[in-house]
Structure formats: structure tokens, C-alpha cells
Amino acid sequence: MKRLSALVAGAALLLAAGCGGSGPETTTNAEGQEVTKVTLTLNWYPYGEHAPFYYGKEQGIYEEHGIDLEIRAGQGSQKTVQATAAGQTDFGWADTPALLAGVSQGLDVKSVGVFLQTTPSSVQFFSEQGISSVDDLKGKTIATTAGDALSATFPAFLAANGLSEDDVDTQNTDAAGKMAAVMSGQTDALLGYATDQGPTMQEKAGKEVSYLRFADHGLNFFSNGLLTSQDMLGEHRDLVQRMVDATSESWAAARDDQETAVAAMEGASEQLPSQEVLAEQLASTLELLHTENTEGQRPGVNVEDDWRDTIGVFHDAGVIESAEEPSTYWEADLSPKE
């Protein structure tokens, strides 16, 4: 499990060599309001999870907070963390384990709020497989991607349910190839996000997809959240607070207006899933916003105990060598404000 950390460290050296910038640019919009141009790089190409960002932009929520938001597609959480630390984007939307690994390797980046506080990590398969419990995975072949957070925590998921890595066969493939492996029958299942691959695979294959969710079977940890660089925190702290507040407001509003939020994604990407898949992805995502400790709070509000639990999971999984205090990874005093 050193691979995730090594990838972060190696790419960080390359990125740090030739980037950086003069900071966000402030302009005046059509209404004469002063706004700051802000870039946000996603964890992947746009899918339903990202609808609240497009909704907040379309509804003018970000502009109300003085932000002219540009949303960019990502190519994986690790690259988003690296780009954020290097100043290639003002903010990132990335998986917490990638953030933990980056910080542990010296990347100057911090979380300013995890929004998906229940992991969407899951084993996914066609319902016709007849898998109804973790024990049913014995002897099954599962598509994984070496070095990612899912592969890192899968042994812990198995152990929490009385199995070992020897009880299953894993087939390494790239992230984009996992669905094809299942649909072609090359593997019985895949490791992925229940908010991502499953709905897409179900539509493409015309067959029902079922899930064994990590969080429902003894293993929960933080997933995607908003992050920025130490430079942004030091030089543009007010802007960071406004971005956090606008994002929290956008997610809360999108939760109450899901159809409009999905429609706001039109044209976001040539690879955009259908409206039906987007709607299912968003609805599934919105079920992940809280833990028992944050139920009833605004989206993006975190507590230290949940951070400690997540840090512990990824320390045990070998993603980080040292389990530091939550403040090493998370800027707590920028929690969303009313």
C-alpha cells in the first residue's frame, strides 16, 4: 500500500516545479457586483454527485457569495489533490484518503470540509449473481484498481465480515475498465462507488445492479470533500470561507430541488450520463452527507471524532504511515457558516 503515497509524492515533485500563480482575479459582473474568479477541479468527469456545484452556479448562489465559479473535470482524486497543492486550481473536490496520503507526503493542502461523510465504497454486481451477503463473495472474482482507496480498505472490509483476501480473487484493471469487466463476465463484481458505476452499468447492460456497501457492513470512513492549498488559506482566507459557505448552501438547496439540480448539468461533459442515471447518482449521493455526529447540521460540517475514525482506518490500511491529529488535514474553523 505504499503505491498510493508514492504516486502522490512523485507527481507532486513534478507539479511543484512549474506552476503556481498570482492568485484569484477579481472582476465585476453584469450587475456591478464584485466577484472573484475561482476554479474548482472535480475528482473525475462530471456525474450526478457533482450536480450541486452546477446547480449553485446556475442559481447564482456562488455569485451571491462573490464567486465566479469555473468547474473543471478531474482525472482522479490523487491528481486533483496534487493540482490543488501546486496552485493549478484554487479548490479541489477529492476523496479523503487521497488528501491524507498527499498531506503525509508533504503536499501543502488541507480539507475545508468533507461533504460525503458516509463512504459510497461498495462491491457491485448484477443481481442475478445471487450475492446477498459478504460471505457470498467467497470464490468470486472482483475487478479492482491497484493503489486506490477502495483496494486499500477492501481487506479491512473483508476482515470485518469474517473473510480474508484469500477468500476472493481480485483482478487488477484501470478505473475505466472495471464496468466492462463485469458486463463482459470477465469478473463477477467490481469495487466502486455506489453513486457512480452502479447506475451507469445498470442502464448500459439493462440488468439490475446490487451492492454490498462498506458502510452497511462494518466499515465507514470519509469520502469526497472540498480542499484548498495552504497558500490559499494564508493569503485568501475570506475567499475560502465564502467558497465553503456557498458550497454548503448549494448542496442544501440541491437536496431540496434535485430535478433542477440534475438539469443544471446539461452540457457539462461529452461523457455525461443520461438524466435518469444522473438523478439516481445524485439521490444516492445525498444519502451520504452525514454521520450520527453531524445529523441535522449543514452539509460540510465535520467533527473531530469522525476525522479520527477515518484517519485510523487509513493508517491501519497503510495509506498513511503516521496517524496525525485531525488539524493536520482539516481546517476546522472554516466550517460552513449560516
Coordinates of C-alpha atoms in Angstrom, one line a residue:
M1 CA 0.0 0.0 0.0
K2 CA 2.9 2.3 -0.4
R3 CA 1.9 2.8 -4.0
L4 CA -0.7 5.5 -3.3
S5 CA 1.7 7.5 -1.3
A6 CA 4.5 7.1 -3.8
L7 CA 2.3 8.2 -6.6
V8 CA 1.3 11.3 -4.7
A9 CA 4.9 12.1 -3.8
G10 CA 6.4 11.6 -7.2
A11 CA 3.8 13.6 -9.1
A12 CA 4.0 16.4 -6.5
L13 CA 7.6 16.9 -7.3
L14 CA 6.8 17.3 -11.0
L15 CA 3.9 19.6 -10.4
A16 CA 5.7 21.8 -7.9
A17 CA 8.4 22.6 -10.4
G18 CA 6.5 24.6 -12.9
C19 CA 3.3 26.0 -11.5
G20 CA 1.8 28.5 -9.2
G21 CA 0.0 31.7 -9.9
S22 CA -0.7 35.3 -8.9
G23 CA -3.9 34.4 -7.1
P24 CA -7.6 34.6 -7.9
E25 CA -8.7 37.5 -10.1
T26 CA -11.5 39.9 -9.0
T27 CA -13.8 41.4 -11.6
T28 CA -17.2 43.0 -11.8
N29 CA -20.3 41.0 -13.1
A30 CA -23.2 42.3 -15.2
E31 CA -25.0 43.5 -12.1
G32 CA -22.0 45.6 -11.0
Q33 CA -21.2 43.2 -8.1
E34 CA -17.5 42.5 -7.4
V35 CA -16.8 38.7 -7.8
T36 CA -13.7 36.6 -7.6
K37 CA -12.9 34.1 -10.3
V38 CA -12.5 30.7 -8.7
T39 CA -11.6 27.4 -10.2
L40 CA -12.8 24.1 -8.8
T41 CA -11.4 20.8 -10.1
L42 CA -13.6 17.7 -9.6
N43 CA -12.4 14.2 -8.7
W44 CA -13.5 12.9 -12.1
Y45 CA -15.5 13.7 -15.2
P46 CA -18.9 15.2 -14.2
Y47 CA -21.5 12.7 -12.9
G48 CA -24.6 13.0 -10.6
E49 CA -22.6 13.6 -7.4
H50 CA -21.4 16.9 -8.8
A51 CA -24.9 18.3 -9.6
P52 CA -24.9 20.6 -6.5
F53 CA -21.9 22.6 -7.9
Y54 CA -23.6 23.2 -11.3
Y55 CA -26.9 24.0 -9.5
G56 CA -25.2 26.5 -7.2
K57 CA -23.6 28.2 -10.2
E58 CA -26.8 28.2 -12.3
Q59 CA -28.9 29.5 -9.4
G60 CA -26.5 32.3 -8.6
I61 CA -25.6 31.0 -5.1
Y62 CA -21.9 31.3 -5.7
E63 CA -22.3 34.8 -7.2
E64 CA -24.2 35.8 -4.1
H65 CA -21.1 34.9 -2.2
G66 CA -18.9 37.0 -4.5
I67 CA -17.6 34.0 -6.5
D68 CA -17.5 33.5 -10.3
L69 CA -17.1 29.7 -10.3
E70 CA -15.4 27.7 -13.1
I71 CA -15.9 23.9 -12.7
R72 CA -13.3 21.6 -14.3
A73 CA -13.3 17.9 -14.9
G74 CA -10.8 15.9 -12.9
Q75 CA -8.8 12.7 -13.6
G76 CA -8.9 11.1 -10.2
S77 CA -8.7 12.3 -6.7
Q78 CA -4.9 11.9 -6.5
K79 CA -4.3 14.2 -9.4
T80 CA -6.9 16.7 -8.0
V81 CA -5.0 16.8 -4.7
Q82 CA -1.7 17.3 -6.5
A83 CA -3.1 20.1 -8.7
T84 CA -4.6 21.9 -5.7
A85 CA -1.4 21.8 -3.7
A86 CA 0.5 23.1 -6.7
G87 CA -1.8 26.0 -7.3
Q88 CA -3.1 24.8 -10.6
T89 CA -6.6 25.0 -9.3
D90 CA -8.0 27.1 -6.4
F91 CA -10.1 24.3 -4.9
G92 CA -10.4 20.6 -5.4
W93 CA -13.1 18.1 -4.8
A94 CA -11.4 14.8 -3.9
D95 CA -11.5 11.6 -1.8
T96 CA -10.3 12.0 1.7
P97 CA -7.7 9.1 1.6
A98 CA -6.0 10.8 -1.3
L99 CA -5.9 14.0 0.8
L100 CA -4.4 12.1 3.7
A101 CA -1.8 10.5 1.6
G102 CA -0.9 13.8 0.0
V103 CA -0.5 15.6 3.3
S104 CA 1.6 12.7 4.7
Q105 CA 4.0 13.2 1.8
G106 CA 4.3 16.9 2.4
L107 CA 1.8 18.4 0.0
D108 CA 0.6 21.8 1.3
V109 CA -3.1 21.1 1.0
K110 CA -5.9 20.9 3.6
S111 CA -9.6 19.9 3.7
V112 CA -12.1 22.6 4.4
G113 CA -14.9 20.2 4.8
V114 CA -15.8 16.7 3.9
F115 CA -19.3 16.5 2.4
L116 CA -19.7 12.8 1.8
Q117 CA -19.2 11.6 5.3
T118 CA -20.6 8.1 4.7
T119 CA -18.5 6.2 2.1
P120 CA -20.1 5.1 -1.1
S121 CA -17.5 2.4 -1.4
S122 CA -19.1 -0.9 -2.3
V123 CA -18.8 -4.2 -4.1
Q124 CA -21.1 -4.0 -7.1
F125 CA -22.6 -6.9 -9.2
F126 CA -25.6 -7.8 -11.2
S127 CA -28.4 -9.0 -9.0
E128 CA -28.6 -12.2 -11.0
Q129 CA -25.4 -13.3 -9.3
G130 CA -27.4 -14.1 -6.2
I131 CA -25.0 -12.4 -3.9
S132 CA -26.8 -11.3 -0.7
S133 CA -24.1 -11.2 1.9
V134 CA -20.3 -10.6 2.2
D135 CA -19.9 -14.4 2.8
D136 CA -21.3 -14.9 -0.7
L137 CA -18.1 -13.3 -2.2
K138 CA -16.1 -16.4 -1.4
G139 CA -14.6 -17.6 -4.6
K140 CA -15.8 -14.6 -6.7
T141 CA -13.5 -12.6 -9.0
I142 CA -13.6 -8.9 -8.3
A143 CA -12.3 -6.1 -10.5
T144 CA -10.1 -3.6 -8.6
T145 CA -7.7 -0.8 -9.3
A146 CA -4.3 -1.2 -7.6
G147 CA -3.3 1.7 -5.3
D148 CA -6.7 3.3 -4.9
A149 CA -8.6 3.7 -1.6
L150 CA -11.1 1.0 -2.4
S151 CA -8.3 -1.6 -2.8
A152 CA -6.6 -0.3 0.3
T153 CA -9.6 -0.8 2.5
F154 CA -11.1 -3.9 0.9
P155 CA -9.0 -6.3 3.2
A156 CA -10.4 -4.4 6.2
F157 CA -13.9 -4.8 4.8
L158 CA -13.4 -8.5 4.4
A159 CA -11.9 -8.9 7.8
A160 CA -14.8 -7.0 9.4
N161 CA -17.1 -9.7 7.9
G162 CA -15.0 -12.8 8.8
L163 CA -13.3 -13.2 5.4
S164 CA -9.7 -12.8 4.2
E165 CA -8.1 -11.7 1.0
D166 CA -7.5 -15.4 0.2
D167 CA -11.3 -16.0 0.0
V168 CA -11.7 -13.9 -3.1
D169 CA -9.8 -13.4 -6.4
T170 CA -9.0 -9.9 -7.5
Q171 CA -8.3 -8.8 -11.0
N172 CA -6.4 -5.5 -11.4
T173 CA -7.7 -3.2 -14.1
D174 CA -7.8 0.6 -14.6
A175 CA -10.7 2.6 -13.2
A176 CA -12.4 2.9 -16.5
G177 CA -12.3 -0.8 -17.3
K178 CA -14.0 -2.2 -14.2
M179 CA -17.5 -1.8 -15.6
A180 CA -16.5 -3.5 -18.8
A181 CA -15.0 -6.4 -16.9
V182 CA -18.3 -7.0 -15.1
M183 CA -20.5 -6.5 -18.1
S184 CA -18.4 -8.9 -20.2
G185 CA -18.5 -11.6 -17.5
Q186 CA -14.7 -11.4 -17.0
T187 CA -15.3 -10.7 -13.3
D188 CA -18.2 -11.3 -11.0
A189 CA -18.1 -7.9 -9.4
L190 CA -16.2 -4.6 -9.0
L191 CA -15.1 -2.3 -6.3
G192 CA -16.5 1.1 -6.9
Y193 CA -18.7 3.9 -5.7
A194 CA -22.4 3.1 -5.4
T195 CA -23.0 6.7 -6.5
D196 CA -21.0 6.2 -9.7
Q197 CA -20.6 3.0 -11.6
G198 CA -23.6 1.1 -10.5
P199 CA -26.4 3.2 -12.0
T200 CA -24.4 3.6 -15.3
M201 CA -23.7 -0.2 -15.5
Q202 CA -27.4 -1.0 -14.8
E203 CA -28.5 1.3 -17.7
K204 CA -25.9 0.1 -20.2
A205 CA -26.5 -3.6 -19.5
G206 CA -30.2 -3.4 -18.9
K207 CA -29.8 -5.5 -15.8
E208 CA -30.3 -4.7 -12.1
V209 CA -27.2 -4.0 -10.1
S210 CA -26.9 -4.7 -6.4
Y211 CA -24.4 -3.6 -3.8
L212 CA -22.6 -4.6 -0.7
R213 CA -21.8 -1.2 0.8
F214 CA -18.8 -1.0 3.1
A215 CA -20.7 1.4 5.5
D216 CA -23.6 -1.2 5.9
H217 CA -21.1 -3.9 6.7
G218 CA -18.9 -2.6 9.5
L219 CA -16.6 -0.1 7.7
N220 CA -17.3 3.6 7.3
F221 CA -14.9 6.5 6.5
F222 CA -15.0 9.9 4.9
S223 CA -15.2 10.2 1.2
N224 CA -15.2 13.3 -1.0
G225 CA -14.9 16.9 0.2
L226 CA -13.6 20.3 -0.6
L227 CA -9.9 21.1 -0.2
T228 CA -7.5 24.0 -1.0
S229 CA -3.9 24.9 -0.7
Q230 CA -2.1 26.3 2.3
D231 CA -1.3 29.3 0.2
M232 CA -5.0 30.0 -0.4
L233 CA -5.6 29.6 3.3
G234 CA -2.9 32.0 4.2
E235 CA -3.5 34.7 1.5
H236 CA -7.2 34.5 0.7
R237 CA -8.8 33.1 3.8
D238 CA -12.0 35.2 3.4
L239 CA -12.4 33.8 -0.1
V240 CA -12.0 30.2 1.2
Q241 CA -14.7 30.9 3.8
R242 CA -17.0 32.2 1.1
M243 CA -16.4 29.2 -1.1
V244 CA -17.2 26.8 1.8
D245 CA -20.4 28.7 2.7
A246 CA -21.5 28.9 -1.0
T247 CA -20.8 25.2 -1.5
S248 CA -22.7 24.2 1.7
E249 CA -25.6 26.3 0.6
S250 CA -25.6 24.9 -2.9
W251 CA -25.7 21.3 -1.6
A252 CA -28.5 22.1 0.8
A253 CA -30.5 23.7 -1.9
A254 CA -29.9 21.0 -4.4
R255 CA -31.1 18.4 -1.9
D256 CA -34.5 20.1 -2.0
D257 CA -34.6 20.7 -5.7
Q258 CA -33.0 17.6 -7.2
E259 CA -34.7 17.7 -10.6
T260 CA -33.5 21.2 -11.3
A261 CA -30.0 20.3 -10.0
V262 CA -29.7 17.4 -12.5
A263 CA -30.9 19.7 -15.3
A264 CA -28.2 22.2 -14.4
M265 CA -25.6 19.7 -15.5
E266 CA -26.7 19.8 -19.2
G267 CA -23.7 20.2 -21.4
A268 CA -21.2 19.7 -18.5
S269 CA -19.3 17.0 -20.4
E270 CA -19.4 14.9 -23.6
Q271 CA -19.3 11.9 -21.3
L272 CA -22.2 13.0 -19.1
P273 CA -24.5 10.1 -18.2
S274 CA -28.2 10.2 -19.0
Q275 CA -30.6 12.3 -17.0
E276 CA -32.0 9.1 -15.4
V277 CA -28.6 8.0 -14.3
L278 CA -27.6 11.5 -13.1
A279 CA -30.8 11.6 -11.0
E280 CA -30.1 8.2 -9.4
Q281 CA -26.4 9.2 -8.7
L282 CA -27.4 12.4 -7.1
A283 CA -30.1 10.8 -4.9
S284 CA -27.7 8.2 -3.7
T285 CA -25.0 10.9 -3.0
L286 CA -27.4 12.9 -0.9
E287 CA -27.8 10.0 1.5
L288 CA -24.1 10.2 2.4
L289 CA -23.9 13.8 3.8
H290 CA -23.9 13.0 7.5
T291 CA -22.8 10.7 10.2
E292 CA -24.6 10.3 13.5
N293 CA -22.4 13.1 14.9
T294 CA -23.4 15.6 12.2
E295 CA -27.0 14.7 11.5
G296 CA -29.1 17.9 11.2
Q297 CA -26.0 20.0 10.5
R298 CA -25.3 21.9 7.3
P299 CA -23.6 20.0 4.6
G300 CA -19.8 20.1 5.0
V301 CA -19.9 20.4 8.8
N302 CA -17.4 17.9 10.3
V303 CA -16.5 16.8 13.8
E304 CA -13.1 15.6 15.2
D305 CA -14.3 12.1 16.2
D306 CA -15.3 11.3 12.6
W307 CA -11.9 12.6 11.3
R308 CA -10.1 10.4 13.9
D309 CA -12.1 7.4 12.8
T310 CA -11.2 8.0 9.1
I311 CA -7.5 8.7 9.9
G312 CA -7.4 5.4 11.9
V313 CA -8.9 3.4 9.0
F314 CA -6.3 4.6 6.5
H315 CA -3.5 4.3 9.0
D316 CA -4.4 0.7 9.5
A317 CA -4.7 0.2 5.8
G318 CA -1.2 1.5 5.2
V319 CA -2.2 4.6 3.2
I320 CA -0.5 6.8 5.7
E321 CA 2.4 5.8 7.9
S322 CA 1.6 8.1 10.8
A323 CA -1.9 9.0 12.2
E324 CA -1.6 12.7 12.9
E325 CA -4.2 15.0 14.6
P326 CA -7.2 16.0 12.5
S327 CA -5.9 19.5 12.4
T328 CA -3.0 18.3 10.2
Y329 CA -5.5 17.5 7.5
W330 CA -8.5 19.7 8.2
E331 CA -9.1 23.4 8.8
A332 CA -11.9 23.2 11.4
D333 CA -12.5 26.9 11.9
L334 CA -13.7 27.3 8.3
S335 CA -16.8 25.2 8.9
P336 CA -19.9 26.4 7.0
K337 CA -21.5 29.5 8.5
E338 CA -25.2 30.4 8.5

